[in-house]
Coordinates of C-alpha atoms in Angstrom, one line a residue:
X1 CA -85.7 -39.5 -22.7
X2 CA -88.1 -41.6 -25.1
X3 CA -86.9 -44.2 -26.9
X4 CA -85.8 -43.5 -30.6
X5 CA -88.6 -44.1 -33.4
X6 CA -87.9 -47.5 -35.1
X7 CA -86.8 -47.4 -38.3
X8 CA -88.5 -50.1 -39.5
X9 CA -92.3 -50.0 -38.1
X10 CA -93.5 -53.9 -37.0
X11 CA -97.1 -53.4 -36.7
X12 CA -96.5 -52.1 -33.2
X13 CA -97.2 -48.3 -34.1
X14 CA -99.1 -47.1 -36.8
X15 CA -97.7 -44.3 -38.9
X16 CA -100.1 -41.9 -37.8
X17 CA -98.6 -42.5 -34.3
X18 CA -95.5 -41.9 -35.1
X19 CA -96.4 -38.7 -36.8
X20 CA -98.8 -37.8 -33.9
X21 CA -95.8 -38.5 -31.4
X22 CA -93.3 -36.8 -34.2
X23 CA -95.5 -33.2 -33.6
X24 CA -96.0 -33.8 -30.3
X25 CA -91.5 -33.8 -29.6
X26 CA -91.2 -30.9 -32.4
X27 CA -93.8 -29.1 -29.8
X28 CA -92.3 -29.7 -26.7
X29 CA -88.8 -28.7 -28.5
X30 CA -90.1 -25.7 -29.5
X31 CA -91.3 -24.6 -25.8
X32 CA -88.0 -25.8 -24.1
X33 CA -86.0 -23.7 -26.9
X34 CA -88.2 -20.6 -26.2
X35 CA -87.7 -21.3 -22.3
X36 CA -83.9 -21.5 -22.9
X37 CA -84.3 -18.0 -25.2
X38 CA -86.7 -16.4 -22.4
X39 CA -83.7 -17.3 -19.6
X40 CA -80.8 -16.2 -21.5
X41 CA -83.2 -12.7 -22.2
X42 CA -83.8 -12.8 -18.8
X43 CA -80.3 -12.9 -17.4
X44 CA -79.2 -10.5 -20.6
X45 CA -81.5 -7.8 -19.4
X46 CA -80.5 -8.1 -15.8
X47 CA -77.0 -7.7 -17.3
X48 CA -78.1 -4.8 -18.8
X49 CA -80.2 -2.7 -16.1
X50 CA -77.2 -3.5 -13.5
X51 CA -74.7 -1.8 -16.3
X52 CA -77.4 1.1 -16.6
X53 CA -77.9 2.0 -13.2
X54 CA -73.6 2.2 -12.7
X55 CA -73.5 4.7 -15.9
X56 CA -76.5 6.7 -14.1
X57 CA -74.5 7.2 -11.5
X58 CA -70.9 7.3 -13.1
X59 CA -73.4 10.2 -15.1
X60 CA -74.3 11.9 -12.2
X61 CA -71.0 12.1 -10.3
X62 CA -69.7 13.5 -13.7
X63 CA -72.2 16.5 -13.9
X64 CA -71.6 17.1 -10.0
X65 CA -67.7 17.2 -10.8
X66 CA -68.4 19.9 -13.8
X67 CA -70.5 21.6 -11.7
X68 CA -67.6 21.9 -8.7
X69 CA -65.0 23.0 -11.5
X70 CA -66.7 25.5 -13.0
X71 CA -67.7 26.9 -9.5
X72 CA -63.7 26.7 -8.9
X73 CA -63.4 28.2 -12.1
X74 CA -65.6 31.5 -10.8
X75 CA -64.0 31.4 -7.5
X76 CA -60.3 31.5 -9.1
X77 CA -60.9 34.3 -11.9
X78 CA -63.2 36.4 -9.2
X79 CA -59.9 37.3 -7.2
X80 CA -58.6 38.7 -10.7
X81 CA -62.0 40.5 -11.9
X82 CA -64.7 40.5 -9.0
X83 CA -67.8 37.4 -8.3
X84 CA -70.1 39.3 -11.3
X85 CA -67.4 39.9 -13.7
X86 CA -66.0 36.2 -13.0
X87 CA -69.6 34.5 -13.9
X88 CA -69.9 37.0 -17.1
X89 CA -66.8 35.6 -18.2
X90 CA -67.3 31.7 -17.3
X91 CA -70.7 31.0 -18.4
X92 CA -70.8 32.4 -22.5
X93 CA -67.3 30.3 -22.5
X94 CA -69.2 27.4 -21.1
X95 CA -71.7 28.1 -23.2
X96 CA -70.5 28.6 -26.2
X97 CA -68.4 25.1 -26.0
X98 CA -71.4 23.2 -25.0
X99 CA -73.1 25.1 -28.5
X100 CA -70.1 24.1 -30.3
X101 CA -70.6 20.3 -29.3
X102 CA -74.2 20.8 -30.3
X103 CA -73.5 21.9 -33.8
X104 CA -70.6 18.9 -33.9
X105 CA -73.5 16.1 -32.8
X106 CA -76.4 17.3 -35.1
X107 CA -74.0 17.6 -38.2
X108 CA -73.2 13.8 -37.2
X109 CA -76.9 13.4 -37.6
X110 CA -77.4 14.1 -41.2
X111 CA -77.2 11.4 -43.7
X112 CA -74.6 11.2 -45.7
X113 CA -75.2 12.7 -49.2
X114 CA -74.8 10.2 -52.1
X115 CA -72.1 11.2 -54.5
X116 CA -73.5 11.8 -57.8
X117 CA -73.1 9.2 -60.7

């Protein structure tokens, strides 16, 4: 580390020196700082991409277990009704939740009105 500026200057440095070697630390601060801030980024999005690939996954296996009860679903009710009539009856009810869950997340997505003064 370089030694501290004097506080008293002896004719040794000149005060546009110390000024010269003032801006020349305040630089080199400034890079080290944005190298710490570029590795702490760096290991933050790392973080991040290894947390988003486990939910794409987690995501998939989800949608593959939906997709294996509603086939159970079909294969259950089509011993009551018949194959045909058993898809006729599971998809619209599928449907018709997943539609209801729509309408749910776009009224989320309006702004709240402003009560009136």
């Amino acid at each position: 580390m370089a030694d501290p500026i004097p506080l008293a200057l002896d004719g040794e440095e000149s005060l546009t020196a110390v000024v010269g070697r003032l801006a020349g630390e305040t630089r080199a601060l400034a890079t080290a700082e944005i190298a710490v801030y570029k590795a702490k980024f760096g290991e933050t999005a790392t973080a991040y991409k290894s947390a988003a690939m486990f939910f794409a996954i987690a995501g998939v296996l989800a949608l593959a277990a939906l997709i294996a009860l509603l086939v159970g679903a079909i294969l259950t009710l089509a011993t009551l009704v018949g194959p045909g009539w058993a898809t006729a009856i599971v998809v619209p009810v599928v449907l018709a939740i997943a539609g209801a869950l729509a309408m749910v997340g776009k009224s989320k997505l309006k702004p709240e009105s402003k009560p009136a003064t």
